[in-house]
Amino acid sequence: QPFDSRDGVIWFDGQFVPWAEANIHVLTHGLHYASAVFEGERAYGGKIFKMREHNQRLIDSGKLLGFDIPYTVDEIDRACVETLARQGFEDAYVRPIAWRGSEMMGVAAQSTKIHLAIAIWQWPSYFDPAERLKGIRVDLAEWRRPDPRTAPSKAKATGLYMICTLSKHAAERKGYADAMMLDWRGQVAECTGANMFFVKDGKLHTPMPDCFLDGITRRTVIGLAKARGIEVIERAIMPEELDGFSECFICGTAAEVTPVSEIAQWRFTPGEITKTLMDDYSATVRAHAKAVAA
Ligand code: PMP
């Protein structure tokens, strides 16, 4: 079912509106000039995992684009919780988005109103579940993550997703599930909606998130690995090094922990460490739901 004609409600500037009526004008600044930021969160068992971190990052992303979202993190948290309750889902994906409105058209947008909407829908698996378990196939993207002097690369800003959609579409045309993007220096960066981890000699290696999103799932996984006594090395990784890694997985709110079997010419075998962290991650998000409910 298309996304603009579903049942339910969307939280829109402080009100619940029927899903199909949550519309904006075509002369919205956010649409023309990418003055918009968003989040992706997941609810498990009726509770949103790391909700505060996500909603704080939403506010911070807005600041990086030069605007203040007119709600506090508490208000955004409450709006997410109420929208989830109205939608009546246990497990769901939560999408807050903030954008500049239509009061001004042109690059300058100083006096545009900042809007906020929250939509929640069911999104069980980001990748094909059958493929996901044996490891997804990933292409090497032609597009690179920009120099932080070129774009506010720490923001979860819609404009930065142009690079992701171009890369993902090119990969899908070749039969791959996703694309790995290098950064402007040629270092391994991330996939189009998830961060990356590699395994070598029982240790985890992950790129330093200095010009791409430092995922909340990435930080959770680092914590889970350390709790298991697995060493985590954050460093610059060059694509030539991919030969030396035995396992690879990606992680993100939507993707959760997803094993990777190949990236372009490189091959990986999902193994013990990937399996352990997949299981630990799902146990953690479920335990969180129970702890919050208690
Ligand atoms: N990188 C990109 C480009 C993403 O879109 C996402 C998903 N938000 C991530 C990484 C992972 O971030 P998180 O774990 O906070 O969802």
CSV table of C-alpha atoms and ligand atoms in Angstrom, one decimal:
chain,number,residue,atom,x,y,z
A,1,GLN,CA,0.0,0.0,0.0
A,2,PRO,CA,1.5,3.4,-0.9
A,3,PHE,CA,2.7,5.5,1.9
A,4,ASP,CA,0.3,8.4,1.4
A,5,SER,CA,-2.9,6.4,1.6
A,6,ARG,CA,-2.8,4.3,4.7
A,7,ASP,CA,-5.0,4.1,7.8
A,8,GLY,CA,-4.1,5.5,11.2
A,9,VAL,CA,-2.8,8.9,12.3
A,10,ILE,CA,0.3,11.0,12.0
A,11,TRP,CA,1.4,13.4,14.7
A,12,PHE,CA,1.7,16.7,12.8
A,13,ASP,CA,2.8,19.9,14.5
A,14,GLY,CA,1.3,18.9,17.8
A,15,GLN,CA,-2.0,17.4,16.5
A,16,PHE,CA,-3.0,14.0,15.3
A,17,VAL,CA,-4.2,14.1,11.7
A,18,PRO,CA,-5.7,11.2,9.7
A,19,TRP,CA,-2.8,9.5,7.9
A,20,ALA,CA,-3.9,10.4,4.3
A,21,GLU,CA,-4.3,14.1,5.3
A,22,ALA,CA,-0.8,14.7,6.6
A,23,ASN,CA,0.1,16.8,3.6
A,24,ILE,CA,2.4,19.7,2.8
A,25,HIS,CA,2.5,22.4,0.1
A,26,VAL,CA,4.7,21.8,-3.0
A,27,LEU,CA,6.5,25.1,-2.2
A,28,THR,CA,7.9,23.7,1.0
A,29,HIS,CA,11.5,24.8,1.6
A,30,GLY,CA,12.5,21.4,2.9
A,31,LEU,CA,11.4,19.8,-0.4
A,32,HIS,CA,13.3,22.3,-2.7
A,33,TYR,CA,16.5,22.9,-0.6
A,34,ALA,CA,16.7,19.8,1.6
A,35,SER,CA,16.3,21.8,4.8
A,36,ALA,CA,15.0,18.8,6.6
A,37,VAL,CA,16.3,16.3,9.2
A,38,PHE,CA,14.8,13.0,10.4
A,39,GLU,CA,15.2,10.0,12.6
A,40,GLY,CA,14.5,6.2,12.3
A,41,GLU,CA,13.6,4.5,15.6
A,42,ARG,CA,12.2,1.0,16.4
A,43,ALA,CA,9.7,0.0,18.9
A,44,TYR,CA,9.9,-3.5,20.3
A,45,GLY,CA,7.1,-4.8,22.5
A,46,GLY,CA,5.4,-1.4,22.5
A,47,LYS,CA,8.5,0.5,23.7
A,48,ILE,CA,10.8,2.6,21.6
A,49,PHE,CA,14.5,1.5,21.9
A,50,LYS,CA,16.9,4.4,22.7
A,51,MET,CA,14.1,6.9,22.0
A,52,ARG,CA,15.8,9.7,23.9
A,53,GLU,CA,19.1,9.3,22.0
A,54,HIS,CA,17.2,9.4,18.7
A,55,ASN,CA,15.1,12.4,19.5
A,56,GLN,CA,18.1,14.3,20.9
A,57,ARG,CA,20.0,13.5,17.7
A,58,LEU,CA,17.0,14.9,15.7
A,59,ILE,CA,17.3,18.2,17.6
A,60,ASP,CA,21.1,18.2,17.1
A,61,SER,CA,20.7,17.5,13.4
A,62,GLY,CA,18.3,20.5,13.1
A,63,LYS,CA,20.9,22.7,14.9
A,64,LEU,CA,23.6,21.5,12.4
A,65,LEU,CA,21.2,22.7,9.6
A,66,GLY,CA,20.8,26.0,11.4
A,67,PHE,CA,17.3,25.6,12.9
A,68,ASP,CA,15.7,24.9,16.3
A,69,ILE,CA,13.0,22.3,16.3
A,70,PRO,CA,10.2,24.1,18.4
A,71,TYR,CA,9.8,21.1,20.8
A,72,THR,CA,11.9,19.8,23.7
A,73,VAL,CA,13.3,16.3,23.7
A,74,ASP,CA,10.7,15.4,26.4
A,75,GLU,CA,7.9,16.7,24.2
A,76,ILE,CA,9.2,14.8,21.1
A,77,ASP,CA,9.5,11.6,23.3
A,78,ARG,CA,6.0,12.0,24.5
A,79,ALA,CA,4.7,12.6,21.0
A,80,CYS,CA,6.4,9.4,19.8
A,81,VAL,CA,5.0,7.4,22.7
A,82,GLU,CA,1.4,8.8,22.1
A,83,THR,CA,1.6,8.2,18.4
A,84,LEU,CA,2.8,4.6,19.0
A,85,ALA,CA,-0.2,4.1,21.3
A,86,ARG,CA,-2.6,5.6,18.8
A,87,GLN,CA,-1.2,3.3,16.1
A,88,GLY,CA,-1.6,0.4,18.4
A,89,PHE,CA,1.6,-1.5,17.3
A,90,GLU,CA,3.9,-3.5,19.4
A,91,ASP,CA,6.8,-3.7,17.0
A,92,ALA,CA,7.1,-0.7,14.6
A,93,TYR,CA,9.3,1.8,12.9
A,94,VAL,CA,9.1,5.4,14.1
A,95,ARG,CA,9.9,8.2,11.7
A,96,PRO,CA,10.1,11.8,13.1
A,97,ILE,CA,10.9,14.4,10.5
A,98,ALA,CA,11.5,18.2,10.9
A,99,TRP,CA,11.6,20.6,7.9
A,100,ARG,CA,11.5,24.3,6.9
A,101,GLY,CA,8.0,25.3,5.7
A,102,SER,CA,6.7,27.4,2.8
A,103,GLU,CA,6.8,31.0,4.2
A,104,MET,CA,9.8,31.8,2.0
A,105,MET,CA,11.0,30.4,-1.3
A,106,GLY,CA,14.7,30.8,-2.3
A,107,VAL,CA,17.9,29.7,-0.7
A,108,ALA,CA,17.4,32.2,2.2
A,109,ALA,CA,14.8,30.8,4.5
A,110,GLN,CA,15.4,32.6,7.8
A,111,SER,CA,11.8,33.1,8.7
A,112,THR,CA,10.3,29.8,7.7
A,113,LYS,CA,8.4,27.9,10.3
A,114,ILE,CA,10.0,24.6,11.5
A,115,HIS,CA,7.5,21.8,11.3
A,116,LEU,CA,7.7,18.4,13.0
A,117,ALA,CA,5.8,15.2,12.1
A,118,ILE,CA,5.9,11.7,13.4
A,119,ALA,CA,4.7,8.7,11.4
A,120,ILE,CA,4.8,5.1,12.7
A,121,TRP,CA,4.4,2.0,10.6
A,122,GLN,CA,5.2,-1.7,10.7
A,123,TRP,CA,8.5,-2.6,9.0
A,124,PRO,CA,9.4,-6.1,10.1
A,125,SER,CA,12.6,-6.7,8.2
A,126,TYR,CA,14.8,-4.2,6.3
A,127,PHE,CA,16.4,-6.8,4.1
A,128,ASP,CA,14.8,-10.0,2.6
A,129,PRO,CA,14.6,-12.3,5.7
A,130,ALA,CA,15.9,-15.4,3.8
A,131,GLU,CA,18.9,-13.5,2.4
A,132,ARG,CA,19.5,-11.7,5.6
A,133,LEU,CA,20.4,-14.9,7.6
A,134,LYS,CA,23.0,-16.2,5.1
A,135,GLY,CA,24.4,-12.7,4.6
A,136,ILE,CA,23.5,-10.0,2.2
A,137,ARG,CA,25.4,-9.2,-1.0
A,138,VAL,CA,26.7,-5.6,-1.0
A,139,ASP,CA,28.1,-3.6,-4.0
A,140,LEU,CA,30.9,-1.0,-3.8
A,141,ALA,CA,29.2,2.4,-4.4
A,142,GLU,CA,30.6,4.9,-6.9
A,143,TRP,CA,29.5,7.8,-4.7
A,144,ARG,CA,31.5,8.8,-1.7
A,145,ARG,CA,30.6,10.3,1.7
A,146,PRO,CA,31.5,14.0,1.6
A,147,ASP,CA,34.3,15.8,3.4
A,148,PRO,CA,32.8,17.3,6.6
A,149,ARG,CA,33.8,20.7,5.1
A,150,THR,CA,31.4,20.0,2.2
A,151,ALA,CA,28.3,19.1,4.1
A,152,PRO,CA,27.2,18.8,7.8
A,153,SER,CA,28.0,15.1,7.6
A,154,LYS,CA,27.1,14.4,11.2
A,155,ALA,CA,23.5,15.4,10.7
A,156,LYS,CA,20.8,12.9,9.8
A,157,ALA,CA,19.8,15.3,7.1
A,158,THR,CA,17.6,14.4,4.1
A,159,GLY,CA,20.1,16.1,1.6
A,160,LEU,CA,22.8,13.6,2.5
A,161,TYR,CA,20.5,10.7,1.5
A,162,MET,CA,20.7,11.7,-2.2
A,163,ILE,CA,24.0,9.9,-2.1
A,164,CYS,CA,22.5,6.9,-0.4
A,165,THR,CA,19.5,6.5,-2.8
A,166,LEU,CA,21.8,6.9,-5.9
A,167,SER,CA,24.2,4.2,-4.4
A,168,LYS,CA,21.4,1.9,-3.4
A,169,HIS,CA,19.6,2.1,-6.7
A,170,ALA,CA,22.9,1.4,-8.6
A,171,ALA,CA,23.5,-1.7,-6.4
A,172,GLU,CA,19.9,-3.0,-6.8
A,173,ARG,CA,20.2,-2.7,-10.5
A,174,LYS,CA,23.1,-5.2,-10.3
A,175,GLY,CA,21.2,-7.5,-8.0
A,176,TYR,CA,22.9,-6.5,-4.7
A,177,ALA,CA,21.0,-5.7,-1.6
A,178,ASP,CA,22.9,-2.6,-0.6
A,179,ALA,CA,26.0,-0.6,-1.3
A,180,MET,CA,29.1,0.2,0.7
A,181,MET,CA,30.2,3.8,0.4
A,182,LEU,CA,33.8,5.0,0.8
A,183,ASP,CA,34.4,8.4,2.2
A,184,TRP,CA,36.0,11.4,0.4
A,185,ARG,CA,39.5,10.0,1.3
A,186,GLY,CA,38.8,6.5,0.0
A,187,GLN,CA,38.4,5.0,3.4
A,188,VAL,CA,35.5,2.5,4.1
A,189,ALA,CA,32.6,4.5,5.5
A,190,GLU,CA,29.2,2.9,5.8
A,191,CYS,CA,26.3,1.3,3.9
A,192,THR,CA,23.3,3.4,2.7
A,193,GLY,CA,21.4,3.0,5.9
A,194,ALA,CA,23.7,1.2,8.3
A,195,ASN,CA,27.2,1.2,9.8
A,196,MET,CA,29.8,-1.5,9.2
A,197,PHE,CA,31.9,-3.9,11.3
A,198,PHE,CA,34.5,-6.4,10.3
A,199,VAL,CA,36.1,-9.4,12.2
A,200,LYS,CA,39.7,-10.4,12.1
A,201,ASP,CA,41.4,-12.7,14.6
A,202,GLY,CA,38.5,-12.5,17.0
A,203,LYS,CA,38.5,-8.7,17.1
A,204,LEU,CA,36.0,-6.2,15.7
A,205,HIS,CA,37.2,-3.5,13.4
A,206,THR,CA,35.0,-0.5,12.5
A,207,PRO,CA,35.6,2.7,10.7
A,208,MET,CA,35.9,5.9,12.8
A,209,PRO,CA,32.7,7.8,12.2
A,210,ASP,CA,34.3,11.2,11.5
A,211,CYS,CA,32.4,12.0,8.3
A,212,PHE,CA,29.3,9.8,8.5
A,213,LEU,CA,26.6,9.0,11.0
A,214,ASP,CA,27.8,7.5,14.3
A,215,GLY,CA,24.8,5.2,14.6
A,216,ILE,CA,23.1,4.6,17.8
A,217,THR,CA,23.0,0.9,16.9
A,218,ARG,CA,26.7,1.0,16.2
A,219,ARG,CA,27.3,2.3,19.7
A,220,THR,CA,25.0,-0.3,21.2
A,221,VAL,CA,26.9,-3.1,19.3
A,222,ILE,CA,30.3,-1.8,20.5
A,223,GLY,CA,28.9,-2.0,24.1
A,224,LEU,CA,27.6,-5.5,23.6
A,225,ALA,CA,30.9,-6.6,22.1
A,226,LYS,CA,32.9,-5.1,24.9
A,227,ALA,CA,30.6,-6.8,27.4
A,228,ARG,CA,31.5,-10.1,25.8
A,229,GLY,CA,35.2,-9.3,26.1
A,230,ILE,CA,35.6,-8.7,22.3
A,231,GLU,CA,38.1,-6.1,21.5
A,232,VAL,CA,36.7,-3.2,19.3
A,233,ILE,CA,39.1,-1.3,17.2
A,234,GLU,CA,37.9,2.0,15.6
A,235,ARG,CA,40.2,3.1,12.9
A,236,ALA,CA,40.6,4.1,9.3
A,237,ILE,CA,40.0,1.0,7.1
A,238,MET,CA,41.0,0.9,3.4
A,239,PRO,CA,39.1,-1.2,1.0
A,240,GLU,CA,42.2,-3.2,0.1
A,241,GLU,CA,42.2,-4.5,3.7
A,242,LEU,CA,38.8,-6.2,3.2
A,243,ASP,CA,40.7,-9.3,2.0
A,244,GLY,CA,42.0,-9.9,5.6
A,245,PHE,CA,38.6,-9.9,7.3
A,246,SER,CA,36.7,-13.2,8.0
A,247,GLU,CA,33.3,-11.8,8.9
A,248,CYS,CA,31.4,-8.6,8.2
A,249,PHE,CA,28.1,-7.3,9.4
A,250,ILE,CA,26.2,-4.0,9.1
A,251,CYS,CA,24.0,-2.5,11.8
A,252,GLY,CA,21.4,0.2,12.1
A,253,THR,CA,18.0,0.8,13.6
A,254,ALA,CA,16.1,-0.6,10.6
A,255,ALA,CA,18.8,-3.1,9.6
A,256,GLU,CA,19.4,-4.3,13.2
A,257,VAL,CA,22.5,-6.6,13.0
A,258,THR,CA,22.6,-8.0,9.4
A,259,PRO,CA,25.4,-10.4,8.3
A,260,VAL,CA,27.2,-9.6,5.0
A,261,SER,CA,28.4,-12.5,2.7
A,262,GLU,CA,30.0,-10.4,0.0
A,263,ILE,CA,31.1,-6.9,-0.8
A,264,ALA,CA,32.1,-6.5,-4.5
A,265,GLN,CA,35.0,-9.0,-5.0
A,266,TRP,CA,35.4,-9.7,-1.2
A,267,ARG,CA,33.9,-12.7,0.5
A,268,PHE,CA,32.9,-13.2,4.2
A,269,THR,CA,31.4,-16.1,6.1
A,270,PRO,CA,29.0,-15.0,8.8
A,271,GLY,CA,30.5,-16.7,11.9
A,272,GLU,CA,30.5,-16.9,15.7
A,273,ILE,CA,31.0,-13.2,16.4
A,274,THR,CA,28.3,-12.0,14.0
A,275,LYS,CA,25.9,-14.6,15.3
A,276,THR,CA,26.6,-13.7,19.0
A,277,LEU,CA,26.1,-9.9,18.4
A,278,MET,CA,22.9,-10.6,16.3
A,279,ASP,CA,21.5,-12.6,19.3
A,280,ASP,CA,22.8,-10.1,21.9
A,281,TYR,CA,21.2,-7.2,20.0
A,282,SER,CA,17.8,-8.8,19.7
A,283,ALA,CA,17.9,-9.9,23.4
A,284,THR,CA,18.8,-6.3,24.4
A,285,VAL,CA,16.0,-4.6,22.5
A,286,ARG,CA,13.5,-7.2,23.9
A,287,ALA,CA,14.9,-6.8,27.4
A,288,HIS,CA,14.6,-3.1,27.1
A,289,ALA,CA,10.9,-3.4,26.3
A,290,LYS,CA,10.3,-5.5,29.4
A,291,ALA,CA,12.4,-3.3,31.7
A,292,VAL,CA,10.5,-0.1,30.6
A,293,ALA,CA,7.1,-1.9,31.0
A,294,ALA,CA,8.1,-3.1,34.6
B,1,PMP,N1,24.3,5.3,8.5
B,1,PMP,C1,23.2,5.7,7.7
B,1,PMP,C2,23.5,6.4,6.4
B,1,PMP,C3,21.9,5.6,8.2
B,1,PMP,O1,20.9,6.0,7.5
B,1,PMP,C4,21.7,4.9,9.4
B,1,PMP,C5,20.3,4.7,10.0
B,1,PMP,N2,19.9,5.8,10.7
B,1,PMP,C6,22.8,4.5,10.2
B,1,PMP,C7,24.1,4.7,9.6
B,1,PMP,C8,22.7,3.8,11.5
B,1,PMP,O2,22.2,4.7,12.5
B,1,PMP,P1,21.4,4.2,13.7
B,1,PMP,O3,22.0,3.0,14.3
B,1,PMP,O4,21.4,5.4,14.6
B,1,PMP,O5,20.0,3.9,13.2
